[in-house]
Short mmCIF file of C-alpha atoms in Angstrom, two decimals:
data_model
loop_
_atom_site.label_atom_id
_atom_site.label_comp_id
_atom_site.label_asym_id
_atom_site.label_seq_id
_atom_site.Cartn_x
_atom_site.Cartn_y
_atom_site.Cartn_z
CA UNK A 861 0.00 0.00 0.00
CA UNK A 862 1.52 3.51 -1.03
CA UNK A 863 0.82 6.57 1.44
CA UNK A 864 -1.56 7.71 -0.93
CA UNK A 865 -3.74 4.75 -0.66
CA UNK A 866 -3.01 4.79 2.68
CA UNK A 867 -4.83 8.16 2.94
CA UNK A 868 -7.90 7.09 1.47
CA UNK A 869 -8.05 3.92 3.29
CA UNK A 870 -7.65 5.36 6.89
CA UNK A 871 -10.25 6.35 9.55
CA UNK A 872 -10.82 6.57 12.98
CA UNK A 873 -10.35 3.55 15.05
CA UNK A 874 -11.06 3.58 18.87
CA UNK A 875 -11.30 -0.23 19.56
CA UNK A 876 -8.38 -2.36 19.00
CA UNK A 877 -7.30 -6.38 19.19
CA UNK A 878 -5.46 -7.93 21.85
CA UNK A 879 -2.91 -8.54 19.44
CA UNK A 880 0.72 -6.81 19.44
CA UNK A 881 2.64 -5.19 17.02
CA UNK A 882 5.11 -7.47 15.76
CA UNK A 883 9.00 -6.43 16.15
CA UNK A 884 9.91 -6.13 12.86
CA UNK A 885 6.96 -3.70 12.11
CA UNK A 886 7.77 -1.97 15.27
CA UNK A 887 11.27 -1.13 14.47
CA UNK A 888 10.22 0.30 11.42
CA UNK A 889 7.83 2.42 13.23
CA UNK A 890 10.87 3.75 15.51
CA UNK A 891 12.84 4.21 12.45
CA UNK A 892 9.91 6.75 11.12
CA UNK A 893 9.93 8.46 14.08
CA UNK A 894 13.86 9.06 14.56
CA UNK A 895 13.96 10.36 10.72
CA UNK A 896 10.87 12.48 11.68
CA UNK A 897 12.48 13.72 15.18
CA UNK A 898 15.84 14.43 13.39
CA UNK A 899 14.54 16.71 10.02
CA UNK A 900 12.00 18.45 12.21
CA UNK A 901 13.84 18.62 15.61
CA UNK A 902 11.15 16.74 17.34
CA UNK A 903 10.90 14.51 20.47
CA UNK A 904 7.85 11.68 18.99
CA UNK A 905 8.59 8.61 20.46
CA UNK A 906 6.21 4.97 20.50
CA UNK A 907 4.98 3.45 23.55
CA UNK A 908 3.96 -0.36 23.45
CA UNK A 909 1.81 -2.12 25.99
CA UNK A 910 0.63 0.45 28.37
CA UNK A 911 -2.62 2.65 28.01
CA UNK A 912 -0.98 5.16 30.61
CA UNK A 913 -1.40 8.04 27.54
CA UNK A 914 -5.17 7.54 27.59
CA UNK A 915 -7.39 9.64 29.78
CA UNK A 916 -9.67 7.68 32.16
CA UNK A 917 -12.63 9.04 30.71
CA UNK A 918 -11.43 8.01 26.87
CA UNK A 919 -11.01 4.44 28.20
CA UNK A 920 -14.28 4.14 29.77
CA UNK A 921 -16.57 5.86 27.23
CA UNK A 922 -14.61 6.14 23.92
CA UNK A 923 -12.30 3.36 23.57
CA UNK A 924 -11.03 -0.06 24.04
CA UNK A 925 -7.33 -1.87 23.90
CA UNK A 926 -5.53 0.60 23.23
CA UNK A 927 -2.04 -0.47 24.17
CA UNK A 928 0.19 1.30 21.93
CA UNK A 929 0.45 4.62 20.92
CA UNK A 930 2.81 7.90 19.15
CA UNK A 931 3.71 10.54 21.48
CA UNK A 932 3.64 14.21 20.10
CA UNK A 933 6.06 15.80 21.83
CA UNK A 934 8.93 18.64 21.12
CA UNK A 935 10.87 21.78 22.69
CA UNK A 936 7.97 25.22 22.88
CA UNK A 937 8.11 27.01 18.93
CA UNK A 938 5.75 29.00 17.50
CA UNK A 939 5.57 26.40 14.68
CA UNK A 940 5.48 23.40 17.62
CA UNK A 941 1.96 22.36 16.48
CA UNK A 942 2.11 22.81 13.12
CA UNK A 943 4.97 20.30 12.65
CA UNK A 944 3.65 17.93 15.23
CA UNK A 945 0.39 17.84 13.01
CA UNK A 946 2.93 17.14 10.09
CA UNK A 947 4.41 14.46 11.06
CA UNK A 948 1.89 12.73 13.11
CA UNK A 949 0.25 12.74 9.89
CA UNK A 950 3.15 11.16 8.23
CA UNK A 951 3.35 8.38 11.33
CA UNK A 952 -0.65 7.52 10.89
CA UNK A 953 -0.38 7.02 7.34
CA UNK A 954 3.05 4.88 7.16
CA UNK A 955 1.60 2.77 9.91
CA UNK A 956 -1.38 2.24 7.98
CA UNK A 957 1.04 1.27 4.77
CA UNK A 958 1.76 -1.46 7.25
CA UNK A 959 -1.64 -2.49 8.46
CA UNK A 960 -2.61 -0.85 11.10
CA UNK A 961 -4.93 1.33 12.39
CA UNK A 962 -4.51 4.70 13.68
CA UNK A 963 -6.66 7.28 16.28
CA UNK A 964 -5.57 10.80 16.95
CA UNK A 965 -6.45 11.83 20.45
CA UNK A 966 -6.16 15.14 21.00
CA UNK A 967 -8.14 16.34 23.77
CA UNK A 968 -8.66 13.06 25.83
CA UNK A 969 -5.03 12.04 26.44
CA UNK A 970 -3.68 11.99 29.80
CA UNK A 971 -0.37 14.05 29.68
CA UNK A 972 0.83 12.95 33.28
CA UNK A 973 0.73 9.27 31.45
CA UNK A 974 2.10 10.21 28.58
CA UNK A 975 5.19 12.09 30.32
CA UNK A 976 5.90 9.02 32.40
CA UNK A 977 7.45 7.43 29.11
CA UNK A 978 9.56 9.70 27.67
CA UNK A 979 13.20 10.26 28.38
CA UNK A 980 13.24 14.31 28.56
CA UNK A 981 10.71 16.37 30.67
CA UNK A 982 11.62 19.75 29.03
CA UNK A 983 9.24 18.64 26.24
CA UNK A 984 5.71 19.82 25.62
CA UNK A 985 3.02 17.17 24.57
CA UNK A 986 0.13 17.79 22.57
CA UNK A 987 -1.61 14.38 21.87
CA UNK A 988 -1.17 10.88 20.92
CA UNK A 989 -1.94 8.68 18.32
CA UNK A 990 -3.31 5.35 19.15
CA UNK A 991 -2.00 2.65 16.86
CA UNK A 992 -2.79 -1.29 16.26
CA UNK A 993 -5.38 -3.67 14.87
CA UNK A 994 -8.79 -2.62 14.61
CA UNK A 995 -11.51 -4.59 15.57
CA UNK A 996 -12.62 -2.60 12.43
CA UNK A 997 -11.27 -0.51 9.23
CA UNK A 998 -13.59 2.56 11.00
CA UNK A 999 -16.08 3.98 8.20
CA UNK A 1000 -16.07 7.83 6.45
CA UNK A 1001 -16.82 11.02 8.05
CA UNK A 1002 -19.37 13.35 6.54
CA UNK A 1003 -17.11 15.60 4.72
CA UNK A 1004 -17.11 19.25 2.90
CA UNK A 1005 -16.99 19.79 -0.73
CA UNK A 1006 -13.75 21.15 -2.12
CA UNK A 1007 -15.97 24.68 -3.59
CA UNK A 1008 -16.39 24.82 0.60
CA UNK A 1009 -12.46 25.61 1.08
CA UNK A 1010 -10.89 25.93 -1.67
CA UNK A 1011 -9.81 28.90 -4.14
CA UNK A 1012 -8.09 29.33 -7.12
CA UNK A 1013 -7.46 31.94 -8.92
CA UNK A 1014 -7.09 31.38 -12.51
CA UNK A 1015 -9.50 30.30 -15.62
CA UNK A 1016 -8.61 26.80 -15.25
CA UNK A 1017 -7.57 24.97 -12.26
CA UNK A 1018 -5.15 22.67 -12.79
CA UNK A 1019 -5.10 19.15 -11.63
CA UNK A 1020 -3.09 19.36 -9.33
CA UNK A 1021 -4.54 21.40 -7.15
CA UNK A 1022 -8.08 19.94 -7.36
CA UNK A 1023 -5.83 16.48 -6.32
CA UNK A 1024 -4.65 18.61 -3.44
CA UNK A 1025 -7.77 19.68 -2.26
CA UNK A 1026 -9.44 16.01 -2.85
CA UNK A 1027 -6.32 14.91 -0.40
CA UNK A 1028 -7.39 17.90 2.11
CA UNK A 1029 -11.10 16.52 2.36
CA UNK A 1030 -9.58 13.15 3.49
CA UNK A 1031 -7.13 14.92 6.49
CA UNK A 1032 -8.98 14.19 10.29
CA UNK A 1033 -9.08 16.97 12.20
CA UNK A 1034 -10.35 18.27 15.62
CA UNK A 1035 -14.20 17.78 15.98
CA UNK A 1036 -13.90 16.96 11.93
CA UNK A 1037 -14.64 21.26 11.63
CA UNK A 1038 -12.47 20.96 8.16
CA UNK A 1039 -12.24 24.63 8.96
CA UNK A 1040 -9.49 25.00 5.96
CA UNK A 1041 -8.70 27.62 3.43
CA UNK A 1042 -6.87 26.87 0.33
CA UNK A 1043 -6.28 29.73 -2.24
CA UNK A 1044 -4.09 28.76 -5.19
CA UNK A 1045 -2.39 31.42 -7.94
CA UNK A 1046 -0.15 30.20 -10.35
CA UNK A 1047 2.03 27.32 -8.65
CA UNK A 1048 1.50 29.39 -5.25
CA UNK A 1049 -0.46 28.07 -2.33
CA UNK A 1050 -1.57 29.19 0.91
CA UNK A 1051 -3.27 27.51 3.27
CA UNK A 1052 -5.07 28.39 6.31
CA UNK A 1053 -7.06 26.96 9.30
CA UNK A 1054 -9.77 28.51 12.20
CA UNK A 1055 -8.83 29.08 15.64
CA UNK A 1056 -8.69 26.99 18.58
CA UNK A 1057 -6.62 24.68 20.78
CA UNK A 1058 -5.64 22.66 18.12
CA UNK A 1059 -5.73 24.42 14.57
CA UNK A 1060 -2.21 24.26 14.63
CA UNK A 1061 -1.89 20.95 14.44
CA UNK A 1062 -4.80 20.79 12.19
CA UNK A 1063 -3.01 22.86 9.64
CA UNK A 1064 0.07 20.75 10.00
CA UNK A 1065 -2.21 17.85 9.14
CA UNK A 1066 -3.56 20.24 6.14
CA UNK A 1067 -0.18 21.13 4.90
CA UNK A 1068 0.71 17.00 4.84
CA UNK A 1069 -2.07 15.94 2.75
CA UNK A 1070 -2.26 18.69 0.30
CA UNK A 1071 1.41 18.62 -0.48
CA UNK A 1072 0.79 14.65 -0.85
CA UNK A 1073 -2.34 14.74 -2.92
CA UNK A 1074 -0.91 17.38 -5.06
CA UNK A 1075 2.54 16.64 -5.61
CA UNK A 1076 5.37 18.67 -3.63
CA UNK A 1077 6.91 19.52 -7.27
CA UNK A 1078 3.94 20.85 -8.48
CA UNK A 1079 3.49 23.91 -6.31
CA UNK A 1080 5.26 25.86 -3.13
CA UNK A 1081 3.88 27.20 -0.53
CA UNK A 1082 3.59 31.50 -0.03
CA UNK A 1083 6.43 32.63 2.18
CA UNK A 1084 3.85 33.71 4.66
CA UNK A 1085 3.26 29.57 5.15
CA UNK A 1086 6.60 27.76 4.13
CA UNK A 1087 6.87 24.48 3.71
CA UNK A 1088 7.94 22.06 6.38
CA UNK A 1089 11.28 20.26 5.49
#
């Protein structure tokens, strides 16, 4: 499976099998994350069998066996967010290349827990990701239409850009708002979220599947948002 399938093929999973994550796949998982940590100056790590990242309330009402799970973690920037969306995007659709299944917590993660199992304490944490089998593939979200974000200014749009904005439409974010903005001129694009807690990290996720669906040599980013390398 290629990331791109991969990004079509994922969705929310809460409820996992009592099954583990075999080595091999494992250390290619770590492998992700120290080439993600290192180009982005990040502190992700993976956590295997423990649920201490999970709040008490997410385990009771929301989910079930989850036992593994990315840390988002890194030193205070303004861009923290934005590249811990990145690359947590990157980390949910390579594991799902691999067969697994992927949830982003956001707002029902227990930091204490979380903290407890990485190395550094400097480090601010803004989520996990839990990651496993499935008890299911998890089904669609309702989602926008691409006339509902998206912009470009031109007579004809070219196909790259409507594959962008297809990718967009496929990224999970916080409450599933979608609350993008996409404006394309020329081969420039700028992209844009709503406020809140975590639009940051939305827009990091934004910024990842755009620049996937639409091909990272087919367009750059305004200097106002630069891409993430």
């Amino acid at each position: 499976m290629t990331m791109k399938e991969a990004m079509k093929e994922r969705h929310t999973v809460r409820k996992y099998k009592n099954k583990d994550i075999p080595a091999d796949i494992v250390s290619c998982l770590k492998e992700r994350i120290a080439d993600n940590n290192k180009v982005h100056g990040l502190n992700l790590a993976l956590v295997t069998h423990n649920s201490e990242g999970l709040s008490g309330i997410a385990k009771m009402i929301l989910a079930r066996g989850v036992n593994n799970y990315f840390i988002l973690a890194g030193t205070e920037t303004l861009d923290l967010d934005e590249k811990l969306g990145y690359c947590g995007t990157d980390l949910i659709l390579y594991a799902q290349t691999m067969g697994l299944n992927t949830w982003w917590v956001g707002g029902m993660f227990n930091k204490k827990g979380a903290q407890k199992n990485l190395a550094m304490d400097h480090v601010k944490i803004n989520g996990i990701i839990a990651v496993g089998y499935g008890e299911t593939q998890g089904v669609p979200h309702k989602s926008k239409v691409a006339t509902e974000i998206s912009e470009y200014k031109g007579s004809v749009v070219p196909q790259w850009f409507k594959n962008g904005v297809e990718a967009l439409l496929l990224a999970p974010t916080a409450l599933n708002k979608q609350a993008f903005k996409v404006i394309g001129e020329g081969k420039q694009v700028q992209i844009t979220y709503g406020n809140g807690h975590l639009s940051g990290v939305d827009l990091g996720i934004g910024k990842y599947h755009f620049a996937l669906g639409a091909g990272e040599e087919n367009f750059e980013w305004k200097t106002e948002n630069p891409r993430l390398v």
